[in-house]
Amino acid sequence: MSVLSTGSSALLAFQRALGTVSHNVANVNTEGYSRQRVDLQARPGQNVGTGYVGSGVAVQQLQRLADGLTFARQVDSSGELGRLTQLGSYADRLDGLLSNTSTGLGKPYSAFFSAAQGVISQPGSAIARQSMLDSADQLAARFRSIDSQLTAMGSETDQRLAASVDTANQLAGEIAKLNLQISASGSNASPDLVDQRNLRIDKLAALTGADVVPQDDGSLNVFSGGQALVIGGRAGKLTLAQDPYRLDRKVLSLDTPAGPVRLPSGALSGEVGGLVEFRERVLDPARADLGRMATAFATTVNAQNRAGVDYTGAAGGDLLSIPAPRVDANTTNTGTATLTAAISDVGALKGPDIEMRFSAGTWTAT
């Protein structure tokens, strides 16, 4: 024990503290960085017979100044914000498409009925008849245009979903690797590694939603909707599997040794969950309602046109053509049956898909 050793302990301790301060300053703009602090404690004194004499100061620990509760709430809100952002953004675009006078149905719809009223007022006028034919053609073209844009929106959603799934898998793999490094360090884990892991968990939560479960070895398990995305040093893998009813669509699945297992709707939150929710709860019903509206309109107009006569006095015919409902076979079918569909009662046309299933010698429709 000496004045020199006591002074050197202070120099070493405050050198570490100053190094930590400079580290904080250097990372002031680093994404995900948490401020660090050196905690000091007095070194044990030595008994000199007449009492104890202090022997200086030592570094107790390097503390990461972050609140676990705040982190948990941030992860939870990131998932919900990601879901609502994607859902709201795409839903606003769809709403704008349908409500805009230059892209929606309102203007050509009104023009058609105005032209029809002109034919009623002047049934012998060739100009009025041609105007009605032109307006019918324009309205049919608008139906097709909207359907085409909704189809394009669906393709864009699928591409965005695939990109988000790839990013989520990459983040899950990085979190698993950081878990291994942190658990191997025990209680001396680098605060910077913890920051990197938490940053990736927050980004993963924004994509898929996340529930974080701490483990005794310092690692964090990450779940979303009950699905394990990260367990210790192992990362799960999301994938997009083929929809058995639609060859043009991929469905969100979890990759397993037995093959892809389809995840139910709403299994994930975040951007991925928002994209799936938009596709299934907004876009698909919108396309179905658009088709139902077009079918009902065309069927009604054709029936009315057949009830009258044309310019030469011959019986009227169909003004608009209506394609038959599409029939898609499940890719796992083992039978050889083929089905065709037609609409006999427009009033019974509700919009949702109908699933036909043959089992134990009986057909069922859902």
mmCIF file of C-alpha atoms in Angstrom:
data_model
loop_
_atom_site.group_PDB
_atom_site.id
_atom_site.type_symbol
_atom_site.label_atom_id
_atom_site.label_comp_id
_atom_site.label_asym_id
_atom_site.label_seq_id
_atom_site.Cartn_x
_atom_site.Cartn_y
_atom_site.Cartn_z
ATOM 1 C CA MET A 1 0.000 0.000 0.000
ATOM 2 C CA SER A 2 1.300 3.381 -0.995
ATOM 3 C CA VAL A 3 0.277 6.768 -2.245
ATOM 4 C CA LEU A 4 1.551 5.742 -5.671
ATOM 5 C CA SER A 5 -0.621 2.636 -5.925
ATOM 6 C CA THR A 6 -3.673 4.523 -4.680
ATOM 7 C CA GLY A 7 -3.141 7.260 -7.222
ATOM 8 C CA SER A 8 -2.520 4.805 -10.057
ATOM 9 C CA SER A 9 -5.801 3.017 -9.267
ATOM 10 C CA ALA A 10 -7.614 6.314 -9.669
ATOM 11 C CA LEU A 11 -5.834 7.046 -12.935
ATOM 12 C CA LEU A 12 -6.720 3.629 -14.365
ATOM 13 C CA ALA A 13 -10.359 3.822 -13.213
ATOM 14 C CA PHE A 14 -10.931 7.296 -14.592
ATOM 15 C CA GLN A 15 -9.094 6.411 -17.785
ATOM 16 C CA ARG A 16 -11.700 3.691 -18.291
ATOM 17 C CA ALA A 17 -14.479 6.143 -17.435
ATOM 18 C CA LEU A 18 -13.150 8.761 -19.879
ATOM 19 C CA GLY A 19 -12.808 6.070 -22.548
ATOM 20 C CA THR A 20 -16.458 5.190 -22.045
ATOM 21 C CA VAL A 21 -17.474 8.856 -22.296
ATOM 22 C CA SER A 22 -15.593 9.225 -25.579
ATOM 23 C CA HIS A 23 -17.216 5.981 -26.792
ATOM 24 C CA ASN A 24 -20.633 7.493 -26.009
ATOM 25 C CA VAL A 25 -19.788 10.689 -27.867
ATOM 26 C CA ALA A 26 -18.440 8.798 -30.874
ATOM 27 C CA ASN A 27 -21.683 6.770 -31.159
ATOM 28 C CA VAL A 28 -24.122 9.592 -30.562
ATOM 29 C CA ASN A 29 -25.619 9.049 -34.054
ATOM 30 C CA THR A 30 -25.230 5.260 -34.166
ATOM 31 C CA GLU A 31 -28.602 3.561 -34.724
ATOM 32 C CA GLY A 32 -29.650 1.441 -31.740
ATOM 33 C CA TYR A 33 -26.760 2.529 -29.510
ATOM 34 C CA SER A 34 -27.424 2.762 -25.753
ATOM 35 C CA ARG A 35 -25.340 5.042 -23.559
ATOM 36 C CA GLN A 36 -22.852 3.305 -21.283
ATOM 37 C CA ARG A 37 -21.545 4.252 -17.848
ATOM 38 C CA VAL A 38 -18.632 3.059 -15.716
ATOM 39 C CA ASP A 39 -19.611 2.377 -12.102
ATOM 40 C CA LEU A 40 -16.783 2.789 -9.588
ATOM 41 C CA GLN A 41 -16.308 1.302 -6.146
ATOM 42 C CA ALA A 42 -13.734 1.733 -3.376
ATOM 43 C CA ARG A 43 -11.043 -0.932 -3.183
ATOM 44 C CA PRO A 44 -10.937 -2.824 0.150
ATOM 45 C CA GLY A 45 -8.831 -1.046 2.761
ATOM 46 C CA GLN A 46 -5.880 -2.676 4.476
ATOM 47 C CA ASN A 47 -5.503 -3.152 8.219
ATOM 48 C CA VAL A 48 -2.406 -1.335 9.483
ATOM 49 C CA GLY A 49 -2.923 -2.237 13.107
ATOM 50 C CA THR A 50 -4.479 0.988 14.203
ATOM 51 C CA GLY A 51 -7.270 0.758 11.638
ATOM 52 C CA TYR A 52 -7.999 0.407 7.961
ATOM 53 C CA VAL A 53 -6.442 2.609 5.320
ATOM 54 C CA GLY A 54 -8.140 2.915 1.917
ATOM 55 C CA SER A 55 -6.326 1.561 -1.132
ATOM 56 C CA GLY A 56 -7.923 3.503 -3.954
ATOM 57 C CA VAL A 57 -10.708 2.946 -6.437
ATOM 58 C CA ALA A 58 -11.626 0.198 -8.932
ATOM 59 C CA VAL A 59 -14.089 -0.261 -11.817
ATOM 60 C CA GLN A 60 -17.111 -2.171 -10.542
ATOM 61 C CA GLN A 61 -18.917 -2.692 -13.866
ATOM 62 C CA LEU A 62 -19.643 -1.230 -17.253
ATOM 63 C CA GLN A 63 -23.368 -0.511 -17.210
ATOM 64 C CA ARG A 64 -25.582 -0.255 -20.298
ATOM 65 C CA LEU A 65 -28.146 2.476 -19.624
ATOM 66 C CA ALA A 66 -31.236 0.923 -21.167
ATOM 67 C CA ASP A 67 -34.645 0.092 -19.723
ATOM 68 C CA GLY A 68 -35.911 -3.440 -20.407
ATOM 69 C CA LEU A 69 -39.548 -2.355 -20.015
ATOM 70 C CA THR A 70 -39.084 0.455 -22.522
ATOM 71 C CA PHE A 71 -37.478 -1.976 -24.965
ATOM 72 C CA ALA A 72 -40.373 -4.444 -24.585
ATOM 73 C CA ARG A 73 -42.952 -1.715 -25.228
ATOM 74 C CA GLN A 74 -40.957 -0.462 -28.207
ATOM 75 C CA VAL A 75 -40.858 -3.945 -29.735
ATOM 76 C CA ASP A 76 -44.591 -4.377 -29.192
ATOM 77 C CA SER A 77 -45.465 -1.004 -30.726
ATOM 78 C CA SER A 78 -43.082 -1.561 -33.670
ATOM 79 C CA GLY A 79 -45.067 -4.624 -34.748
ATOM 80 C CA GLU A 80 -48.420 -2.856 -34.557
ATOM 81 C CA LEU A 81 -47.072 0.255 -36.281
ATOM 82 C CA GLY A 82 -45.627 -1.841 -39.110
ATOM 83 C CA ARG A 83 -48.933 -3.665 -39.602
ATOM 84 C CA LEU A 84 -51.065 -0.526 -39.617
ATOM 85 C CA THR A 85 -48.636 1.363 -41.862
ATOM 86 C CA GLN A 86 -48.764 -1.259 -44.610
ATOM 87 C CA LEU A 87 -52.493 -1.885 -44.248
ATOM 88 C CA GLY A 88 -53.332 1.812 -44.215
ATOM 89 C CA SER A 89 -51.025 2.711 -47.104
ATOM 90 C CA TYR A 90 -52.395 0.107 -49.509
ATOM 91 C CA ALA A 91 -56.004 0.603 -48.384
ATOM 92 C CA ASP A 92 -55.688 4.350 -49.045
ATOM 93 C CA ARG A 93 -54.417 3.636 -52.546
ATOM 94 C CA LEU A 94 -57.334 1.323 -53.247
ATOM 95 C CA ASP A 95 -59.788 3.857 -51.863
ATOM 96 C CA GLY A 96 -58.270 6.569 -54.040
ATOM 97 C CA LEU A 97 -58.560 4.360 -57.112
ATOM 98 C CA LEU A 98 -62.266 3.721 -56.569
ATOM 99 C CA SER A 99 -63.259 7.195 -55.392
ATOM 100 C CA ASN A 100 -61.343 9.277 -57.933
ATOM 101 C CA THR A 101 -63.600 10.553 -60.724
ATOM 102 C CA SER A 102 -60.958 9.837 -63.361
ATOM 103 C CA THR A 103 -60.407 6.195 -62.316
ATOM 104 C CA GLY A 104 -63.615 5.187 -60.506
ATOM 105 C CA LEU A 105 -66.953 3.919 -61.793
ATOM 106 C CA GLY A 106 -69.119 6.872 -60.861
ATOM 107 C CA LYS A 107 -68.613 9.044 -63.951
ATOM 108 C CA PRO A 108 -68.955 6.362 -66.690
ATOM 109 C CA TYR A 109 -71.826 4.797 -64.744
ATOM 110 C CA SER A 110 -73.761 8.064 -64.763
ATOM 111 C CA ALA A 111 -72.877 8.672 -68.420
ATOM 112 C CA PHE A 112 -74.338 5.296 -69.403
ATOM 113 C CA PHE A 113 -77.682 5.911 -67.723
ATOM 114 C CA SER A 114 -77.826 9.432 -69.121
ATOM 115 C CA ALA A 115 -77.278 7.982 -72.601
ATOM 116 C CA ALA A 116 -79.932 5.333 -71.952
ATOM 117 C CA GLN A 117 -82.362 8.064 -70.966
ATOM 118 C CA GLY A 118 -81.557 9.789 -74.261
ATOM 119 C CA VAL A 119 -82.560 6.641 -76.188
ATOM 120 C CA ILE A 120 -85.789 6.451 -74.192
ATOM 121 C CA SER A 121 -86.533 10.069 -75.089
ATOM 122 C CA GLN A 122 -85.607 9.621 -78.778
ATOM 123 C CA PRO A 123 -85.825 5.913 -79.674
ATOM 124 C CA GLY A 124 -85.484 6.633 -83.365
ATOM 125 C CA SER A 125 -82.328 8.704 -83.074
ATOM 126 C CA ALA A 126 -79.207 6.976 -84.429
ATOM 127 C CA ILE A 127 -77.050 9.500 -82.572
ATOM 128 C CA ALA A 128 -78.703 8.690 -79.236
ATOM 129 C CA ARG A 129 -78.314 4.944 -79.867
ATOM 130 C CA GLN A 130 -74.641 5.292 -80.789
ATOM 131 C CA SER A 131 -74.050 7.440 -77.704
ATOM 132 C CA MET A 132 -75.508 4.692 -75.548
ATOM 133 C CA LEU A 133 -73.306 2.062 -77.224
ATOM 134 C CA ASP A 134 -70.220 4.228 -76.731
ATOM 135 C CA SER A 135 -71.016 4.861 -73.065
ATOM 136 C CA ALA A 136 -71.586 1.136 -72.512
ATOM 137 C CA ASP A 137 -68.204 0.420 -74.077
ATOM 138 C CA GLN A 138 -66.546 3.051 -71.889
ATOM 139 C CA LEU A 139 -68.159 1.665 -68.740
ATOM 140 C CA ALA A 140 -67.066 -1.886 -69.602
ATOM 141 C CA ALA A 141 -63.545 -0.594 -70.254
ATOM 142 C CA ARG A 142 -63.538 1.127 -66.844
ATOM 143 C CA PHE A 143 -64.550 -2.134 -65.134
ATOM 144 C CA ARG A 144 -61.667 -3.893 -66.891
ATOM 145 C CA SER A 145 -59.249 -1.081 -66.065
ATOM 146 C CA ILE A 146 -60.053 -1.156 -62.357
ATOM 147 C CA ASP A 147 -59.735 -4.924 -62.271
ATOM 148 C CA SER A 148 -56.368 -4.668 -64.032
ATOM 149 C CA GLN A 149 -55.123 -2.116 -61.499
ATOM 150 C CA LEU A 150 -56.321 -4.232 -58.586
ATOM 151 C CA THR A 151 -54.470 -7.185 -60.108
ATOM 152 C CA ALA A 152 -51.319 -5.074 -60.376
ATOM 153 C CA MET A 153 -51.748 -3.981 -56.768
ATOM 154 C CA GLY A 154 -51.963 -7.641 -55.774
ATOM 155 C CA SER A 155 -48.735 -8.432 -57.640
ATOM 156 C CA GLU A 156 -47.004 -5.499 -55.942
ATOM 157 C CA THR A 157 -48.226 -6.740 -52.554
ATOM 158 C CA ASP A 158 -46.844 -10.212 -53.273
ATOM 159 C CA GLN A 159 -43.455 -8.788 -54.268
ATOM 160 C CA ARG A 160 -43.311 -6.613 -51.154
ATOM 161 C CA LEU A 161 -44.286 -9.631 -49.046
ATOM 162 C CA ALA A 162 -41.471 -11.741 -50.547
ATOM 163 C CA ALA A 163 -38.909 -8.990 -49.867
ATOM 164 C CA SER A 164 -40.124 -8.569 -46.270
ATOM 165 C CA VAL A 165 -39.919 -12.326 -45.634
ATOM 166 C CA ASP A 166 -36.326 -12.425 -46.932
ATOM 167 C CA THR A 167 -35.348 -9.509 -44.679
ATOM 168 C CA ALA A 168 -37.066 -11.114 -41.668
ATOM 169 C CA ASN A 169 -35.163 -14.363 -42.219
ATOM 170 C CA GLN A 170 -31.878 -12.474 -42.450
ATOM 171 C CA LEU A 171 -32.582 -10.592 -39.204
ATOM 172 C CA ALA A 172 -33.587 -13.791 -37.401
ATOM 173 C CA GLY A 173 -30.310 -15.416 -38.432
ATOM 174 C CA GLU A 174 -28.296 -12.426 -37.193
ATOM 175 C CA ILE A 175 -30.157 -12.418 -33.854
ATOM 176 C CA ALA A 176 -29.404 -16.122 -33.391
ATOM 177 C CA LYS A 177 -25.668 -15.533 -34.007
ATOM 178 C CA LEU A 178 -25.605 -12.635 -31.551
ATOM 179 C CA ASN A 179 -27.397 -14.837 -28.993
ATOM 180 C CA LEU A 180 -24.546 -17.355 -29.267
ATOM 181 C CA GLN A 181 -21.883 -14.668 -28.764
ATOM 182 C CA ILE A 182 -23.698 -13.093 -25.823
ATOM 183 C CA SER A 183 -24.459 -16.391 -24.055
ATOM 184 C CA ALA A 184 -20.826 -17.487 -24.515
ATOM 185 C CA SER A 185 -19.661 -14.305 -22.739
ATOM 186 C CA GLY A 186 -21.822 -14.952 -19.680
ATOM 187 C CA SER A 187 -22.183 -11.936 -17.404
ATOM 188 C CA ASN A 188 -19.391 -10.090 -19.257
ATOM 189 C CA ALA A 189 -21.306 -9.716 -22.512
ATOM 190 C CA SER A 190 -20.386 -6.627 -24.488
ATOM 191 C CA PRO A 191 -23.051 -3.900 -24.234
ATOM 192 C CA ASP A 192 -22.427 -3.168 -27.919
ATOM 193 C CA LEU A 193 -23.402 -6.744 -28.854
ATOM 194 C CA VAL A 194 -26.583 -6.387 -26.796
ATOM 195 C CA ASP A 195 -27.364 -3.135 -28.626
ATOM 196 C CA GLN A 196 -26.860 -4.801 -31.999
ATOM 197 C CA ARG A 197 -29.148 -7.670 -31.041
ATOM 198 C CA ASN A 198 -31.878 -5.397 -29.692
ATOM 199 C CA LEU A 199 -31.737 -3.245 -32.818
ATOM 200 C CA ARG A 200 -32.293 -6.310 -34.990
ATOM 201 C CA ILE A 201 -35.109 -7.519 -32.767
ATOM 202 C CA ASP A 202 -36.816 -4.143 -33.120
ATOM 203 C CA LYS A 203 -36.453 -4.293 -36.919
ATOM 204 C CA LEU A 204 -37.739 -7.871 -36.961
ATOM 205 C CA ALA A 205 -40.712 -6.797 -34.826
ATOM 206 C CA ALA A 206 -41.545 -4.092 -37.373
ATOM 207 C CA LEU A 207 -41.688 -6.810 -40.050
ATOM 208 C CA THR A 208 -43.396 -9.692 -38.246
ATOM 209 C CA GLY A 209 -44.315 -8.541 -34.744
ATOM 210 C CA ALA A 210 -42.385 -10.036 -31.830
ATOM 211 C CA ASP A 211 -42.692 -11.348 -28.293
ATOM 212 C CA VAL A 212 -39.312 -11.490 -26.546
ATOM 213 C CA VAL A 213 -38.589 -14.076 -23.832
ATOM 214 C CA PRO A 214 -35.261 -13.641 -21.903
ATOM 215 C CA GLN A 215 -33.252 -16.765 -21.059
ATOM 216 C CA ASP A 216 -30.945 -17.472 -18.136
ATOM 217 C CA ASP A 217 -27.847 -17.525 -20.357
ATOM 218 C CA GLY A 218 -28.500 -13.977 -21.592
ATOM 219 C CA SER A 219 -30.007 -14.973 -24.932
ATOM 220 C CA LEU A 220 -33.441 -13.814 -26.091
ATOM 221 C CA ASN A 221 -36.034 -16.052 -27.712
ATOM 222 C CA VAL A 222 -38.277 -14.312 -30.230
ATOM 223 C CA PHE A 223 -41.819 -15.417 -31.083
ATOM 224 C CA SER A 224 -44.545 -13.940 -33.261
ATOM 225 C CA GLY A 225 -48.128 -15.098 -33.001
ATOM 226 C CA GLY A 226 -46.965 -18.262 -31.266
ATOM 227 C CA GLN A 227 -44.459 -19.036 -34.058
ATOM 228 C CA ALA A 228 -40.821 -19.427 -32.982
ATOM 229 C CA LEU A 229 -38.612 -17.102 -35.013
ATOM 230 C CA VAL A 230 -35.481 -17.386 -32.845
ATOM 231 C CA ILE A 231 -34.715 -19.970 -30.144
ATOM 232 C CA GLY A 232 -31.309 -19.347 -28.608
ATOM 233 C CA GLY A 233 -28.773 -19.831 -31.373
ATOM 234 C CA ARG A 234 -31.289 -21.301 -33.842
ATOM 235 C CA ALA A 235 -33.388 -19.244 -36.235
ATOM 236 C CA GLY A 236 -36.670 -20.312 -37.789
ATOM 237 C CA LYS A 237 -37.326 -19.620 -41.446
ATOM 238 C CA LEU A 238 -40.377 -18.071 -43.023
ATOM 239 C CA THR A 239 -41.147 -18.985 -46.608
ATOM 240 C CA LEU A 240 -43.756 -18.369 -49.290
ATOM 241 C CA ALA A 241 -45.354 -21.617 -50.441
ATOM 242 C CA GLN A 242 -47.603 -22.174 -53.417
ATOM 243 C CA ASP A 243 -51.303 -21.585 -52.807
ATOM 244 C CA PRO A 244 -52.903 -24.933 -53.742
ATOM 245 C CA TYR A 245 -55.908 -23.157 -55.298
ATOM 246 C CA ARG A 246 -54.124 -20.302 -57.051
ATOM 247 C CA LEU A 247 -50.941 -20.796 -59.022
ATOM 248 C CA ASP A 248 -50.452 -17.027 -59.220
ATOM 249 C CA ARG A 249 -50.282 -16.583 -55.436
ATOM 250 C CA LYS A 250 -47.905 -17.502 -52.628
ATOM 251 C CA VAL A 251 -49.031 -18.054 -49.032
ATOM 252 C CA LEU A 252 -47.043 -17.347 -45.888
ATOM 253 C CA SER A 253 -45.590 -20.529 -44.400
ATOM 254 C CA LEU A 254 -43.046 -21.758 -41.867
ATOM 255 C CA ASP A 255 -40.262 -23.930 -43.231
ATOM 256 C CA THR A 256 -39.993 -27.249 -41.345
ATOM 257 C CA PRO A 257 -38.083 -30.508 -41.952
ATOM 258 C CA ALA A 258 -41.383 -31.999 -43.150
ATOM 259 C CA GLY A 259 -41.919 -29.165 -45.631
ATOM 260 C CA PRO A 260 -43.664 -25.764 -45.557
ATOM 261 C CA VAL A 261 -46.496 -25.443 -43.038
ATOM 262 C CA ARG A 262 -49.012 -22.765 -43.961
ATOM 263 C CA LEU A 263 -49.534 -20.135 -41.290
ATOM 264 C CA PRO A 264 -53.112 -19.100 -40.540
ATOM 265 C CA SER A 265 -54.303 -15.590 -41.322
ATOM 266 C CA GLY A 266 -53.283 -13.182 -38.586
ATOM 267 C CA ALA A 267 -50.440 -15.419 -37.350
ATOM 268 C CA LEU A 268 -47.917 -12.611 -37.808
ATOM 269 C CA SER A 269 -48.119 -8.884 -37.167
ATOM 270 C CA GLY A 270 -45.800 -6.181 -38.464
ATOM 271 C CA GLU A 271 -45.435 -5.290 -42.128
ATOM 272 C CA VAL A 272 -45.794 -8.925 -43.202
ATOM 273 C CA GLY A 273 -49.043 -9.262 -41.271
ATOM 274 C CA GLY A 274 -50.308 -5.965 -42.681
ATOM 275 C CA LEU A 275 -49.605 -7.065 -46.259
ATOM 276 C CA VAL A 276 -51.344 -10.408 -45.758
ATOM 277 C CA GLU A 277 -54.293 -8.697 -44.063
ATOM 278 C CA PHE A 278 -54.645 -6.180 -46.881
ATOM 279 C CA ARG A 279 -54.555 -8.916 -49.515
ATOM 280 C CA GLU A 280 -57.080 -11.167 -47.794
ATOM 281 C CA ARG A 281 -59.422 -8.700 -46.093
ATOM 282 C CA VAL A 282 -59.333 -5.672 -48.407
ATOM 283 C CA LEU A 283 -58.030 -6.474 -51.893
ATOM 284 C CA ASP A 284 -59.672 -9.872 -52.470
ATOM 285 C CA PRO A 285 -63.126 -8.685 -51.274
ATOM 286 C CA ALA A 286 -62.772 -5.536 -53.396
ATOM 287 C CA ARG A 287 -62.056 -7.578 -56.534
ATOM 288 C CA ALA A 288 -64.911 -9.942 -55.707
ATOM 289 C CA ASP A 289 -67.347 -7.055 -55.226
ATOM 290 C CA LEU A 290 -66.155 -5.419 -58.441
ATOM 291 C CA GLY A 291 -66.837 -8.638 -60.346
ATOM 292 C CA ARG A 292 -70.182 -9.083 -58.669
ATOM 293 C CA MET A 293 -71.181 -5.515 -59.519
ATOM 294 C CA ALA A 294 -70.110 -5.961 -63.160
ATOM 295 C CA THR A 295 -71.993 -9.263 -63.425
ATOM 296 C CA ALA A 296 -75.175 -7.874 -61.885
ATOM 297 C CA PHE A 297 -75.033 -4.765 -64.082
ATOM 298 C CA ALA A 298 -74.398 -6.705 -67.294
ATOM 299 C CA THR A 299 -77.030 -9.336 -66.517
ATOM 300 C CA THR A 300 -79.678 -6.714 -65.780
ATOM 301 C CA VAL A 301 -78.863 -4.603 -68.849
ATOM 302 C CA ASN A 302 -78.849 -7.657 -71.119
ATOM 303 C CA ALA A 303 -82.207 -8.837 -69.781
ATOM 304 C CA GLN A 304 -83.713 -5.407 -70.388
ATOM 305 C CA ASN A 305 -82.210 -5.197 -73.877
ATOM 306 C CA ARG A 306 -83.572 -8.625 -74.815
ATOM 307 C CA ALA A 307 -87.042 -7.440 -73.796
ATOM 308 C CA GLY A 308 -87.068 -4.807 -76.557
ATOM 309 C CA VAL A 309 -86.368 -4.561 -80.293
ATOM 310 C CA ASP A 310 -83.513 -3.055 -82.237
ATOM 311 C CA TYR A 311 -83.604 -0.273 -84.824
ATOM 312 C CA THR A 312 -84.900 -2.638 -87.512
ATOM 313 C CA GLY A 313 -87.578 -4.158 -85.290
ATOM 314 C CA ALA A 314 -85.719 -7.440 -84.619
ATOM 315 C CA ALA A 315 -85.642 -8.850 -81.086
ATOM 316 C CA GLY A 316 -82.943 -7.348 -78.898
ATOM 317 C CA GLY A 317 -79.907 -9.332 -77.781
ATOM 318 C CA ASP A 318 -77.156 -9.116 -75.169
ATOM 319 C CA LEU A 319 -75.417 -5.765 -75.023
ATOM 320 C CA LEU A 320 -72.560 -6.891 -72.772
ATOM 321 C CA SER A 321 -70.607 -10.158 -72.607
ATOM 322 C CA ILE A 322 -70.028 -11.838 -69.241
ATOM 323 C CA PRO A 323 -67.215 -14.389 -68.769
ATOM 324 C CA ALA A 324 -68.013 -17.566 -66.848
ATOM 325 C CA PRO A 325 -66.783 -17.792 -63.234
ATOM 326 C CA ARG A 326 -63.240 -19.123 -63.014
ATOM 327 C CA VAL A 327 -62.774 -22.654 -61.705
ATOM 328 C CA ASP A 328 -59.374 -23.506 -60.144
ATOM 329 C CA ALA A 329 -58.429 -27.066 -59.266
ATOM 330 C CA ASN A 330 -56.483 -27.774 -56.083
ATOM 331 C CA THR A 331 -52.941 -28.871 -56.896
ATOM 332 C CA THR A 332 -53.268 -31.844 -54.507
ATOM 333 C CA ASN A 333 -56.290 -33.317 -56.269
ATOM 334 C CA THR A 334 -55.982 -37.030 -57.071
ATOM 335 C CA GLY A 335 -59.229 -37.424 -59.021
ATOM 336 C CA THR A 336 -59.954 -36.654 -62.648
ATOM 337 C CA ALA A 337 -63.171 -34.653 -62.269
ATOM 338 C CA THR A 338 -63.469 -31.294 -64.017
ATOM 339 C CA LEU A 339 -65.969 -28.609 -63.137
ATOM 340 C CA THR A 340 -67.527 -25.728 -65.003
ATOM 341 C CA ALA A 341 -69.471 -22.865 -63.452
ATOM 342 C CA ALA A 342 -72.230 -20.518 -64.540
ATOM 343 C CA ILE A 343 -74.418 -17.923 -62.845
ATOM 344 C CA SER A 344 -78.138 -18.638 -62.840
ATOM 345 C CA ASP A 345 -79.253 -16.320 -60.027
ATOM 346 C CA VAL A 346 -77.465 -12.994 -59.684
ATOM 347 C CA GLY A 347 -79.273 -12.319 -56.411
ATOM 348 C CA ALA A 348 -77.568 -15.364 -54.884
ATOM 349 C CA LEU A 349 -74.114 -14.183 -55.977
ATOM 350 C CA LYS A 350 -72.485 -13.084 -52.713
ATOM 351 C CA GLY A 351 -68.874 -12.632 -53.782
ATOM 352 C CA PRO A 352 -66.712 -14.992 -51.679
ATOM 353 C CA ASP A 353 -65.066 -18.003 -53.297
ATOM 354 C CA ILE A 354 -66.883 -21.338 -53.158
ATOM 355 C CA GLU A 355 -64.862 -24.444 -52.328
ATOM 356 C CA MET A 356 -66.160 -27.706 -53.790
ATOM 357 C CA ARG A 357 -64.953 -30.873 -52.071
ATOM 358 C CA PHE A 358 -65.596 -34.523 -52.921
ATOM 359 C CA SER A 359 -65.114 -36.964 -50.047
ATOM 360 C CA ALA A 360 -66.609 -40.352 -49.183
ATOM 361 C CA GLY A 361 -68.740 -40.246 -52.328
ATOM 362 C CA THR A 362 -70.365 -36.895 -51.463
ATOM 363 C CA TRP A 363 -69.923 -33.387 -52.833
ATOM 364 C CA THR A 364 -69.982 -30.431 -50.435
ATOM 365 C CA ALA A 365 -69.813 -26.724 -51.128
ATOM 366 C CA THR A 366 -68.379 -24.221 -48.665
#
